[in-house]
């Protein structure tokens, strides 16, 4: 009997970001749950994801408020914030509200996989060395395996 795949909830209103994360994580055997807004995200929490990747800029619920709501329902699931907001106060607020890590867009695979891997045991070495060309998905996102990526531990 095969074990059920680990579920990762990706909460982002940008379809190219969701697609990029879905492609990268699903090739490694993870089941991706996608939410384009906070309401859908809250509904998908019932599926007990092992990791949540959360964008703070959502159309219906302010990201920090959604983080607070998620923590109110599940205080143990790892949450990695992936946001274009780079201000120090916003990062500190997200971490104070229960985020486990904070990555700023645009992001590189190595940084993303390290952040996710620290939180739920994703194999960073195999994830970082995955071949991908995100330029076809979104020119604002850097995603390319490099010699540095291949050495991630």
mmCIF file of C-alpha atoms in Angstrom:
data_model
loop_
_atom_site.group_PDB
_atom_site.id
_atom_site.type_symbol
_atom_site.label_atom_id
_atom_site.label_comp_id
_atom_site.label_asym_id
_atom_site.label_seq_id
_atom_site.Cartn_x
_atom_site.Cartn_y
_atom_site.Cartn_z
ATOM 1 C CA UNK A 1 0.000 0.000 0.000
ATOM 2 C CA UNK A 2 1.358 3.391 -1.041
ATOM 3 C CA UNK A 3 1.348 6.258 1.442
ATOM 4 C CA UNK A 4 -0.814 9.242 0.608
ATOM 5 C CA UNK A 5 1.160 12.186 -0.788
ATOM 6 C CA UNK A 6 1.987 15.067 1.518
ATOM 7 C CA UNK A 7 -0.400 17.990 0.981
ATOM 8 C CA UNK A 8 0.878 21.523 0.477
ATOM 9 C CA UNK A 9 -1.611 24.404 0.460
ATOM 10 C CA UNK A 10 -0.530 27.237 -1.835
ATOM 11 C CA UNK A 11 -2.435 30.476 -1.182
ATOM 12 C CA UNK A 12 -1.702 33.094 -3.830
ATOM 13 C CA UNK A 13 -3.922 35.217 -6.061
ATOM 14 C CA UNK A 14 -1.404 35.141 -8.932
ATOM 15 C CA UNK A 15 -2.004 32.149 -11.250
ATOM 16 C CA UNK A 16 1.636 32.115 -12.514
ATOM 17 C CA UNK A 17 2.963 31.774 -8.958
ATOM 18 C CA UNK A 18 0.509 28.984 -8.145
ATOM 19 C CA UNK A 19 1.445 27.235 -11.390
ATOM 20 C CA UNK A 20 5.159 27.543 -10.683
ATOM 21 C CA UNK A 21 4.800 26.116 -7.179
ATOM 22 C CA UNK A 22 2.388 23.399 -8.360
ATOM 23 C CA UNK A 23 4.823 22.299 -11.073
ATOM 24 C CA UNK A 24 7.853 22.299 -8.796
ATOM 25 C CA UNK A 25 6.247 20.553 -5.841
ATOM 26 C CA UNK A 26 4.074 18.069 -7.733
ATOM 27 C CA UNK A 27 7.072 16.737 -9.662
ATOM 28 C CA UNK A 28 8.465 15.729 -6.274
ATOM 29 C CA UNK A 29 5.298 13.830 -5.364
ATOM 30 C CA UNK A 30 3.515 16.441 -3.246
ATOM 31 C CA UNK A 31 -0.217 16.985 -3.581
ATOM 32 C CA UNK A 32 -0.931 20.654 -4.164
ATOM 33 C CA UNK A 33 -4.059 22.342 -2.854
ATOM 34 C CA UNK A 34 -4.554 25.764 -4.465
ATOM 35 C CA UNK A 35 -6.393 28.782 -3.141
ATOM 36 C CA UNK A 36 -6.661 32.058 -5.026
ATOM 37 C CA UNK A 37 -8.173 33.867 -2.034
ATOM 38 C CA UNK A 38 -8.578 33.646 1.725
ATOM 39 C CA UNK A 39 -12.053 32.124 1.746
ATOM 40 C CA UNK A 40 -10.968 29.172 -0.399
ATOM 41 C CA UNK A 41 -7.860 28.793 1.776
ATOM 42 C CA UNK A 42 -9.923 28.562 4.946
ATOM 43 C CA UNK A 43 -12.145 25.921 3.318
ATOM 44 C CA UNK A 44 -9.079 23.896 2.231
ATOM 45 C CA UNK A 45 -7.684 23.806 5.778
ATOM 46 C CA UNK A 46 -10.141 20.951 6.375
ATOM 47 C CA UNK A 47 -7.883 18.795 4.160
ATOM 48 C CA UNK A 48 -5.077 19.095 6.746
ATOM 49 C CA UNK A 49 -2.128 20.310 4.660
ATOM 50 C CA UNK A 50 1.346 19.520 5.992
ATOM 51 C CA UNK A 51 2.655 22.906 4.826
ATOM 52 C CA UNK A 52 1.088 26.232 3.849
ATOM 53 C CA UNK A 53 2.707 28.708 1.461
ATOM 54 C CA UNK A 54 0.930 32.033 1.952
ATOM 55 C CA UNK A 55 0.968 35.235 -0.081
ATOM 56 C CA UNK A 56 -0.017 38.281 1.971
ATOM 57 C CA UNK A 57 -1.597 40.230 -0.905
ATOM 58 C CA UNK A 58 -4.962 38.523 -1.342
ATOM 59 C CA UNK A 59 -8.127 40.076 -2.796
ATOM 60 C CA UNK A 60 -10.584 39.259 0.006
ATOM 61 C CA UNK A 61 -8.770 38.890 3.330
ATOM 62 C CA UNK A 62 -5.700 40.852 4.372
ATOM 63 C CA UNK A 63 -2.788 38.415 4.549
ATOM 64 C CA UNK A 64 -1.825 39.072 8.163
ATOM 65 C CA UNK A 65 -5.450 38.591 9.197
ATOM 66 C CA UNK A 66 -5.620 35.304 7.262
ATOM 67 C CA UNK A 67 -2.423 34.182 8.990
ATOM 68 C CA UNK A 68 -4.043 34.951 12.343
ATOM 69 C CA UNK A 69 -7.179 32.999 11.325
ATOM 70 C CA UNK A 70 -5.153 29.982 10.154
ATOM 71 C CA UNK A 71 -3.191 29.952 13.423
ATOM 72 C CA UNK A 72 -6.496 30.080 15.316
ATOM 73 C CA UNK A 73 -7.555 26.856 13.597
ATOM 74 C CA UNK A 74 -4.190 25.083 13.441
ATOM 75 C CA UNK A 75 -1.252 26.190 15.529
ATOM 76 C CA UNK A 76 1.176 23.521 14.349
ATOM 77 C CA UNK A 77 1.108 23.510 10.528
ATOM 78 C CA UNK A 78 4.251 25.168 9.137
ATOM 79 C CA UNK A 79 3.513 28.405 7.261
ATOM 80 C CA UNK A 80 5.964 29.970 4.828
ATOM 81 C CA UNK A 81 4.990 33.489 3.764
ATOM 82 C CA UNK A 82 5.859 34.213 0.147
ATOM 83 C CA UNK A 83 5.193 37.882 -0.536
ATOM 84 C CA UNK A 84 6.314 40.832 -2.627
ATOM 85 C CA UNK A 85 6.205 42.947 0.519
ATOM 86 C CA UNK A 86 9.736 43.384 1.733
ATOM 87 C CA UNK A 87 9.288 45.891 4.546
ATOM 88 C CA UNK A 88 10.841 44.897 7.860
ATOM 89 C CA UNK A 89 7.733 45.721 9.917
ATOM 90 C CA UNK A 90 5.537 43.471 7.725
ATOM 91 C CA UNK A 91 7.994 40.599 8.017
ATOM 92 C CA UNK A 92 8.202 40.940 11.790
ATOM 93 C CA UNK A 93 4.405 41.127 12.038
ATOM 94 C CA UNK A 94 3.998 37.931 9.978
ATOM 95 C CA UNK A 95 6.551 36.100 12.114
ATOM 96 C CA UNK A 96 4.936 37.389 15.310
ATOM 97 C CA UNK A 97 1.550 36.124 14.075
ATOM 98 C CA UNK A 98 2.948 32.626 13.634
ATOM 99 C CA UNK A 99 4.637 32.411 10.246
ATOM 100 C CA UNK A 100 7.591 30.039 10.350
ATOM 101 C CA UNK A 101 9.518 31.676 7.518
ATOM 102 C CA UNK A 102 9.253 34.669 5.167
ATOM 103 C CA UNK A 103 10.447 34.706 1.558
ATOM 104 C CA UNK A 104 10.279 37.759 -0.687
ATOM 105 C CA UNK A 105 9.153 37.677 -4.348
ATOM 106 C CA UNK A 106 10.714 37.345 -6.778
ATOM 107 C CA UNK A 107 12.257 34.234 -5.346
ATOM 108 C CA UNK A 108 14.715 31.628 -6.511
ATOM 109 C CA UNK A 109 14.102 27.909 -6.249
ATOM 110 C CA UNK A 110 16.989 27.441 -3.852
ATOM 111 C CA UNK A 111 15.627 29.984 -1.391
ATOM 112 C CA UNK A 112 12.077 28.674 -1.707
ATOM 113 C CA UNK A 113 13.018 25.025 -1.243
ATOM 114 C CA UNK A 114 15.243 25.815 1.708
ATOM 115 C CA UNK A 115 12.372 27.682 3.367
ATOM 116 C CA UNK A 116 9.885 24.918 2.668
ATOM 117 C CA UNK A 117 12.342 22.158 3.456
ATOM 118 C CA UNK A 118 13.193 23.564 6.861
ATOM 119 C CA UNK A 119 9.511 23.459 7.716
ATOM 120 C CA UNK A 120 8.323 20.046 6.555
ATOM 121 C CA UNK A 121 11.269 17.935 5.534
ATOM 122 C CA UNK A 122 11.117 18.521 1.785
ATOM 123 C CA UNK A 123 14.252 17.174 0.148
ATOM 124 C CA UNK A 124 16.013 20.438 -0.677
ATOM 125 C CA UNK A 125 18.748 18.821 -2.732
ATOM 126 C CA UNK A 126 16.373 17.176 -5.211
ATOM 127 C CA UNK A 127 14.007 20.152 -5.285
ATOM 128 C CA UNK A 128 16.722 22.717 -5.929
ATOM 129 C CA UNK A 129 18.291 20.711 -8.720
ATOM 130 C CA UNK A 130 14.995 20.269 -10.576
ATOM 131 C CA UNK A 131 15.229 21.779 -14.046
ATOM 132 C CA UNK A 132 12.759 24.583 -14.632
ATOM 133 C CA UNK A 133 12.414 27.643 -16.790
ATOM 134 C CA UNK A 134 9.990 30.005 -15.119
ATOM 135 C CA UNK A 135 10.531 32.664 -17.735
ATOM 136 C CA UNK A 136 7.825 30.886 -19.715
ATOM 137 C CA UNK A 137 5.555 31.262 -16.678
ATOM 138 C CA UNK A 138 6.407 34.766 -15.489
ATOM 139 C CA UNK A 139 9.393 36.937 -16.366
ATOM 140 C CA UNK A 140 9.393 38.445 -12.860
ATOM 141 C CA UNK A 141 10.201 35.129 -11.199
ATOM 142 C CA UNK A 142 13.696 33.742 -11.311
ATOM 143 C CA UNK A 143 13.694 29.994 -11.497
ATOM 144 C CA UNK A 144 16.671 28.234 -12.932
ATOM 145 C CA UNK A 145 18.819 25.439 -11.645
ATOM 146 C CA UNK A 146 22.380 26.634 -11.328
ATOM 147 C CA UNK A 147 25.592 25.187 -10.040
ATOM 148 C CA UNK A 148 24.791 26.817 -6.673
ATOM 149 C CA UNK A 149 21.346 25.154 -6.625
ATOM 150 C CA UNK A 150 22.789 21.713 -7.145
ATOM 151 C CA UNK A 151 24.811 21.989 -3.962
ATOM 152 C CA UNK A 152 21.950 22.844 -1.603
ATOM 153 C CA UNK A 153 21.912 20.687 1.505
#
